[in-house]
PDB file of C-alpha atoms in Angstrom:
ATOM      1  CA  UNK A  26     161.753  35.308  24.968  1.00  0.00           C
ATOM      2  CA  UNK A  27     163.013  34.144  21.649  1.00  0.00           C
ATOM      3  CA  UNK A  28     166.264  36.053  20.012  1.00  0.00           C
ATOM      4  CA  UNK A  29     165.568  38.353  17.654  1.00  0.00           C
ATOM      5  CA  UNK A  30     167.619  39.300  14.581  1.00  0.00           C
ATOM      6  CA  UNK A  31     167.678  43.304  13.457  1.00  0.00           C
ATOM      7  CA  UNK A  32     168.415  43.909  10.074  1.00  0.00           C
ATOM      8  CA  UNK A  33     168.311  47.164   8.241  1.00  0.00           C
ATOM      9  CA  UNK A  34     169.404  48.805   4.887  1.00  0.00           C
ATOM     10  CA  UNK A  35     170.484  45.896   3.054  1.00  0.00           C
ATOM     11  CA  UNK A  36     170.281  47.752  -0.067  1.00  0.00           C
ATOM     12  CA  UNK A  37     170.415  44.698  -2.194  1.00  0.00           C
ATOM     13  CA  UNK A  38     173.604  43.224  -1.270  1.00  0.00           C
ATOM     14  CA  UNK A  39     173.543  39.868  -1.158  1.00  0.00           C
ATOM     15  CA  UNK A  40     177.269  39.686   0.643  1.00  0.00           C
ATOM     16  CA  UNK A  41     175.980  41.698   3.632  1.00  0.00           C
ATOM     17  CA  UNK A  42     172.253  39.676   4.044  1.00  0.00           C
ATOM     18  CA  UNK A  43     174.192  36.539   3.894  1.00  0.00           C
ATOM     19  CA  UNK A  44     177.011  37.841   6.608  1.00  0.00           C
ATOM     20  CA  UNK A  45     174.638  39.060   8.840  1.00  0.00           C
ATOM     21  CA  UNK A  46     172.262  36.051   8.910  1.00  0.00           C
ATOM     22  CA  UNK A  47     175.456  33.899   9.332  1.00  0.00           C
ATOM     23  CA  UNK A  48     176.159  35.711  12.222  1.00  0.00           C
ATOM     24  CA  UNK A  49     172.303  36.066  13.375  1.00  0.00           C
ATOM     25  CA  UNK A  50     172.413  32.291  13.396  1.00  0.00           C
ATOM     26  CA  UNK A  51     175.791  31.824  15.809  1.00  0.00           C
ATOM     27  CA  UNK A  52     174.084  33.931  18.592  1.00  0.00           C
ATOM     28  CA  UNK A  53     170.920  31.732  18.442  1.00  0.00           C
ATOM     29  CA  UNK A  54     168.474  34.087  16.848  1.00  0.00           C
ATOM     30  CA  UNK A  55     165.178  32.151  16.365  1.00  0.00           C
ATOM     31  CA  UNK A  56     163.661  35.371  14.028  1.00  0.00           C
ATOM     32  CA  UNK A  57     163.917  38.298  12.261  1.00  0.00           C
ATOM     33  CA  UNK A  58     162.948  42.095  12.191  1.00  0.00           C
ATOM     34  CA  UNK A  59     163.543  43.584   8.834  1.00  0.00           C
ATOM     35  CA  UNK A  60     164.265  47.760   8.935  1.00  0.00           C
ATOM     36  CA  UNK A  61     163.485  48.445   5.402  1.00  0.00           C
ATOM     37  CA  UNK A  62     165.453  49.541   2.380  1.00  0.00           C
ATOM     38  CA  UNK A  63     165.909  45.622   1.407  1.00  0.00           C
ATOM     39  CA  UNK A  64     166.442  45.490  -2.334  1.00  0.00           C
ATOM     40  CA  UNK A  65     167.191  48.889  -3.808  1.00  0.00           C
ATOM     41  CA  UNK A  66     170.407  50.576  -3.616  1.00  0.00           C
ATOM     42  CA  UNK A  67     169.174  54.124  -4.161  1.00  0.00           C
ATOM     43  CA  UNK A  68     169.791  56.966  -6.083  1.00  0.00           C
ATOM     44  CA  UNK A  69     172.226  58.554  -3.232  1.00  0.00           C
ATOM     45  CA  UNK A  70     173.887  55.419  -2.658  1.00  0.00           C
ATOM     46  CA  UNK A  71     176.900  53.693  -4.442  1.00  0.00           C
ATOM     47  CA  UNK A  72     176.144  50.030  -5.348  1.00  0.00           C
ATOM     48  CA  UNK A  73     176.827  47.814  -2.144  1.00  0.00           C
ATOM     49  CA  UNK A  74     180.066  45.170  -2.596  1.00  0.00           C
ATOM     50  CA  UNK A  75     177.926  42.177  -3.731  1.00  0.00           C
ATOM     51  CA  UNK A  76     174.886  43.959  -4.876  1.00  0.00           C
ATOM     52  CA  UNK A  77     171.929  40.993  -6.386  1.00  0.00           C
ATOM     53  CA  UNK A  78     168.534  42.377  -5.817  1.00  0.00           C
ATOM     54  CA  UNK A  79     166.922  39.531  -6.969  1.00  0.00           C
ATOM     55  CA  UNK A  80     169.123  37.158  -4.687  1.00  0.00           C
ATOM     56  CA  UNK A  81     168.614  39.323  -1.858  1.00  0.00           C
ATOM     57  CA  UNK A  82     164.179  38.543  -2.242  1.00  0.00           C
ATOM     58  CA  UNK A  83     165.055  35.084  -2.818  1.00  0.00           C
ATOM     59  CA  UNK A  84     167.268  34.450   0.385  1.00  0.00           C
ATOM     60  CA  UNK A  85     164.707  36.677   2.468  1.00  0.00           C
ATOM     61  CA  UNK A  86     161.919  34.181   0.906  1.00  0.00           C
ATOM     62  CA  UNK A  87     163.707  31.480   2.478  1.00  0.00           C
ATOM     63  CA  UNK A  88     163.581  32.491   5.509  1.00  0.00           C
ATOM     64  CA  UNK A  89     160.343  34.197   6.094  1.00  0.00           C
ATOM     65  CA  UNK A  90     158.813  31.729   8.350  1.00  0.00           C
ATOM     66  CA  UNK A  91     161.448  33.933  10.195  1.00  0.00           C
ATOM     67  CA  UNK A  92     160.695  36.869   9.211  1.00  0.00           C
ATOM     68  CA  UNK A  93     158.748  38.501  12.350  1.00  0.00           C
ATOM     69  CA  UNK A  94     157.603  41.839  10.100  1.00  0.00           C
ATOM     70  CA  UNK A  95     159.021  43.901   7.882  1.00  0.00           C
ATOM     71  CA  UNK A  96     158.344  47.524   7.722  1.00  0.00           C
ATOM     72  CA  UNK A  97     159.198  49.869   4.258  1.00  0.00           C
ATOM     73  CA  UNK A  98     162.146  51.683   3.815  1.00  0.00           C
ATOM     74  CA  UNK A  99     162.236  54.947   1.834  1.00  0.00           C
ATOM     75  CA  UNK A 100     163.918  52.815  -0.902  1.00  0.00           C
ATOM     76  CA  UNK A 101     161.402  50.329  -1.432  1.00  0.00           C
ATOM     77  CA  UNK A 102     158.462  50.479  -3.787  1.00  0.00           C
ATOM     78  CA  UNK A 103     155.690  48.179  -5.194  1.00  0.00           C
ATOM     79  CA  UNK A 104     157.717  46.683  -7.793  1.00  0.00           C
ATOM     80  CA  UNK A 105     160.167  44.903  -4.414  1.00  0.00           C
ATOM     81  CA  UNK A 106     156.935  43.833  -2.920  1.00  0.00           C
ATOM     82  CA  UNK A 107     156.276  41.719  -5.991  1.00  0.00           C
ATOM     83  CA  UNK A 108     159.685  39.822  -5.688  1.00  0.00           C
ATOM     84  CA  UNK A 109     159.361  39.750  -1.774  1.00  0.00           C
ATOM     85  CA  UNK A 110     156.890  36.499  -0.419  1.00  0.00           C
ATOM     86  CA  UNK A 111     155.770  38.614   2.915  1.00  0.00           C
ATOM     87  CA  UNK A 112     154.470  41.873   3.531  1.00  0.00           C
ATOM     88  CA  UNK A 113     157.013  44.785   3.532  1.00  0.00           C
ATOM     89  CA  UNK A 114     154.575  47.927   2.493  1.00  0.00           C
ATOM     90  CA  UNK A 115     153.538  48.991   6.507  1.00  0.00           C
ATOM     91  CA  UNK A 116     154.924  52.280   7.171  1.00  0.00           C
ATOM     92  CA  UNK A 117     155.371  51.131  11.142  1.00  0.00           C
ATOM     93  CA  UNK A 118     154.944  48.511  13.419  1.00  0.00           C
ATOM     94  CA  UNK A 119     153.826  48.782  16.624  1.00  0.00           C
ATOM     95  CA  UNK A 120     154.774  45.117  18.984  1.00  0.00           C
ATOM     96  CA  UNK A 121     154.273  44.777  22.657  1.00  0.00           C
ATOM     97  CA  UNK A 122     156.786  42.850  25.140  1.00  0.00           C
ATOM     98  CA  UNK A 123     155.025  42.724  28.198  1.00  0.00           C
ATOM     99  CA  UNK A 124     154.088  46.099  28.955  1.00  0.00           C
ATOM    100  CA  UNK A 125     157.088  47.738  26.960  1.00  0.00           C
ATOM    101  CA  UNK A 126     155.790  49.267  23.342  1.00  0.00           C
ATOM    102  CA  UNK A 127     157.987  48.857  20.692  1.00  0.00           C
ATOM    103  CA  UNK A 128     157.907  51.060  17.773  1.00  0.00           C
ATOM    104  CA  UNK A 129     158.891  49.782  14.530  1.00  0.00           C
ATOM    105  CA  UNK A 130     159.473  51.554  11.650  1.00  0.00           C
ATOM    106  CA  UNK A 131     162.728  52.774   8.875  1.00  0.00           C
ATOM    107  CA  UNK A 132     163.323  56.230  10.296  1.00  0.00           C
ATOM    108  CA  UNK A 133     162.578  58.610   7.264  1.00  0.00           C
ATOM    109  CA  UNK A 134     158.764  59.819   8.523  1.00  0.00           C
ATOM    110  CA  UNK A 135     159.316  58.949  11.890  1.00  0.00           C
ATOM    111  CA  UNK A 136     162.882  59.233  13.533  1.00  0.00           C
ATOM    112  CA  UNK A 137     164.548  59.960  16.837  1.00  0.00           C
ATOM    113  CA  UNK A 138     164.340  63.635  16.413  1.00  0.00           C
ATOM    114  CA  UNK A 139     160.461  63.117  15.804  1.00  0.00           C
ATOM    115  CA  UNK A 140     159.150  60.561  17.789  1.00  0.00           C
ATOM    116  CA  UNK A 141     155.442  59.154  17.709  1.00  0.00           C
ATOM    117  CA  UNK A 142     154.081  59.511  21.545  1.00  0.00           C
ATOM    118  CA  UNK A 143     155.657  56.591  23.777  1.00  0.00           C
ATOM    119  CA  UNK A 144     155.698  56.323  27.103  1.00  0.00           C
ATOM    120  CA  UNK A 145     159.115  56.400  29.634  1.00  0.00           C
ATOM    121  CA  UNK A 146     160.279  52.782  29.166  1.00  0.00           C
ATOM    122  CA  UNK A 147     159.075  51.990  25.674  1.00  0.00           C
ATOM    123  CA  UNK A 148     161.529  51.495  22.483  1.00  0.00           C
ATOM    124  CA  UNK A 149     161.703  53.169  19.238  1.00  0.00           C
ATOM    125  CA  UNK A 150     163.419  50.996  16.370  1.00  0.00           C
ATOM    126  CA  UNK A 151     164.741  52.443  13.129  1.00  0.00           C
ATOM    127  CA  UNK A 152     167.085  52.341  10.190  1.00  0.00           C
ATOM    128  CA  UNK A 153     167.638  54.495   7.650  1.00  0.00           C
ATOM    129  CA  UNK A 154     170.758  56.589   8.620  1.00  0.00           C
ATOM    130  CA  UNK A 155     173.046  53.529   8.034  1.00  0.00           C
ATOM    131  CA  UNK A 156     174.457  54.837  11.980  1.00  0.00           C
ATOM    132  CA  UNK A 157     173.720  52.099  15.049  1.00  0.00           C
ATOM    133  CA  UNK A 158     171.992  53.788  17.867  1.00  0.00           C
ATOM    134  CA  UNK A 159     171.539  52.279  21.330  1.00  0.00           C
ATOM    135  CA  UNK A 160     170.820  54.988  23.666  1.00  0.00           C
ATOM    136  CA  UNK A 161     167.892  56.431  26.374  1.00  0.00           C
ATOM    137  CA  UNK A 162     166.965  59.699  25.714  1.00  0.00           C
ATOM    138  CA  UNK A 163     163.858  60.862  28.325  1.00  0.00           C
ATOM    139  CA  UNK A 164     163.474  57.387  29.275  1.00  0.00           C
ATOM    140  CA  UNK A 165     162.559  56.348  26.092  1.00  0.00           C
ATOM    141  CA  UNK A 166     165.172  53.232  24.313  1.00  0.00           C
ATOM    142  CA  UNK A 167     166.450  54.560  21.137  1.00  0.00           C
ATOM    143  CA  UNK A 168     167.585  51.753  18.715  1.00  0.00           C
ATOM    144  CA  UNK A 169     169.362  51.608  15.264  1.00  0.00           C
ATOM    145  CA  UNK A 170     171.561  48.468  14.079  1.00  0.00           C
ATOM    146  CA  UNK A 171     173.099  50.486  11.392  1.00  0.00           C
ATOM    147  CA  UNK A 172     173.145  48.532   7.849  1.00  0.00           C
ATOM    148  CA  UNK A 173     174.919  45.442   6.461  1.00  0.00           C
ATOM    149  CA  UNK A 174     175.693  46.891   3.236  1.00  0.00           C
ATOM    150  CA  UNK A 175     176.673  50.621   3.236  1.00  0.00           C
ATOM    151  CA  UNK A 176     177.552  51.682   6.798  1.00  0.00           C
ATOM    152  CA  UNK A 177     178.116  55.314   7.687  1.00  0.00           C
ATOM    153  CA  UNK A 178     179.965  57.318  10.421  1.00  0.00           C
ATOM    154  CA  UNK A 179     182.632  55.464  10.694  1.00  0.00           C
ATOM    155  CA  UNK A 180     180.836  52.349  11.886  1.00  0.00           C
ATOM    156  CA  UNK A 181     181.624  48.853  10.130  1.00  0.00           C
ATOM    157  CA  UNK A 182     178.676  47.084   8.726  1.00  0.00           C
ATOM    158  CA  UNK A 183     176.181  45.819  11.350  1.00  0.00           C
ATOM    159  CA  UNK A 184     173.294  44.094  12.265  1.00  0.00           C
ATOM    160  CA  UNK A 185     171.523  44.053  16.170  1.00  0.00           C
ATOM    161  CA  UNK A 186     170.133  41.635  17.998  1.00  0.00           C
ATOM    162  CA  UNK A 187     167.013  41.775  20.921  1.00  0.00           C
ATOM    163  CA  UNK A 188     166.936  39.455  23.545  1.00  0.00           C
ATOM    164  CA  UNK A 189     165.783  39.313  27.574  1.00  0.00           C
ATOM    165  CA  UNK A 190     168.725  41.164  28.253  1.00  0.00           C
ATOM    166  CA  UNK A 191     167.953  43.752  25.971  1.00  0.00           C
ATOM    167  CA  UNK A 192     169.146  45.316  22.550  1.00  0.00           C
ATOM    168  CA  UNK A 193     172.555  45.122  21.287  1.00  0.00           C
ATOM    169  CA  UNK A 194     174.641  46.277  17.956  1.00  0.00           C
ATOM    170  CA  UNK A 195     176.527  43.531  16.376  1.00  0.00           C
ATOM    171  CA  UNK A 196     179.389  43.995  13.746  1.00  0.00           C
ATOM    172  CA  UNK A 197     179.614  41.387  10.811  1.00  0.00           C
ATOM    173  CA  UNK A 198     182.735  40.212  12.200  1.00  0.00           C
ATOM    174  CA  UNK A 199     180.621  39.327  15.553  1.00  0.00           C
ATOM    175  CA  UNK A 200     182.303  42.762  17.405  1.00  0.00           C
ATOM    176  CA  UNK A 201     180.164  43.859  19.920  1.00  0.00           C
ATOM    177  CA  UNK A 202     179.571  47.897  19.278  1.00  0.00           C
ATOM    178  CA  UNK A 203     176.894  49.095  21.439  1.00  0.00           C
ATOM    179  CA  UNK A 204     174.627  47.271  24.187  1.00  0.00           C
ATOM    180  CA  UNK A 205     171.744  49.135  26.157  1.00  0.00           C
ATOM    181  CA  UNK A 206     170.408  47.088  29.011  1.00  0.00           C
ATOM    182  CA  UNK A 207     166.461  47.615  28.878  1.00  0.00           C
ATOM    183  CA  UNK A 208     166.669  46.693  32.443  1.00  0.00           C
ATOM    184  CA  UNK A 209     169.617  48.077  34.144  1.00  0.00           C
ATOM    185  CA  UNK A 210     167.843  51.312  32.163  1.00  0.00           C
ATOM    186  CA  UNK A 211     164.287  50.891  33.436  1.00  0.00           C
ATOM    187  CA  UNK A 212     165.655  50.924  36.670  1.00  0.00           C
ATOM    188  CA  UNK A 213     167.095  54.418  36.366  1.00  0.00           C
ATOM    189  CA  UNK A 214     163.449  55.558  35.819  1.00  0.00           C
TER     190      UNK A 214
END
């Protein structure tokens, strides 16, 4: 299984894409899964330290031969899509590794206090609260990298990463801040 680069709520800062694929690139990751809320800041958000929408579309355009999928963010509207060279409008994404689901989507419709039916042992991915997540909650893998631009909680900006070993929540400094085993936790089942 190739490494796999989680990114979420860049919010159009260029200095937090670019830190965050810097660091995507030390650990090896070969793609990348994009959490929505990519170019806007928002009307509830302060502008992120290094804010370039139109940089941000143009870096993420390099790189989308990368770019696994991308699902919308609640920030994101037709107008990004024009600027953005791969498809960012899907609501969720549903991928399969082996016989694990793995939901995909930003976490304003769907979110870990509403989840769409999975099964003991799948994985539910979102963004949106800006707060990394890597828990299991009735056997089901809960997920969140946080965001690279405008963390919340208390949390430093962050990206994750999903490998054999399983899903983990990276600071931009390359901190570790949360790991969940998909194994060890599967086994628990």
């Amino acid at each position: 299984m190739n490494k796999l680069a989680i990114i979420s709520d860049i919010h159009g800062s260029l200095t937090g894409l670019e830190r965050a694929l810097e660091q995507a690139d030390r650990e090896g990751a070969q793609r990348i899964l994009l959490l929505g809320d990519l170019l806007y800041h928002g009307p509830r958000n302060p502008l992120p330290d290094g804010y370039d929408p139109q940089e941000v579309a143009n870096l993420l355009n390099a790189r989308k031969a990368q770019i696994d999928l991308a699902v919308r963010g609640n920030c994101d509207a037709e107008v990004d899509q024009m600027l953005i060279e791969f498809s960012i409008m899907g609501e969720y994404a549903v991928l399969l590794q082996g016989s694990r689901k793995v939901f995909v989507t930003h976490g304003h419709h769907h979110h870990m206090d509403h989840l769409p039916d999975l099964l003991a042992g799948d994985v539910f991915m979102q963004g949106h609260t800006h707060i990394p997540v890597a828990e299991t909650r009735s056997g089901i893998h809960l997920f969140n990298p946080g965001s690279v631009s405008l963390p919340k909680g208390g949390y430093p900006p962050s990206y994750g990463l999903l490998d054999e070993q399983g899903l983990l929540v990276k600071g931009l400094d390359g901190a570790e801040l949360l790991r969940l085993d998909l194994n060890e936790a599967d086994s628990g089942l």
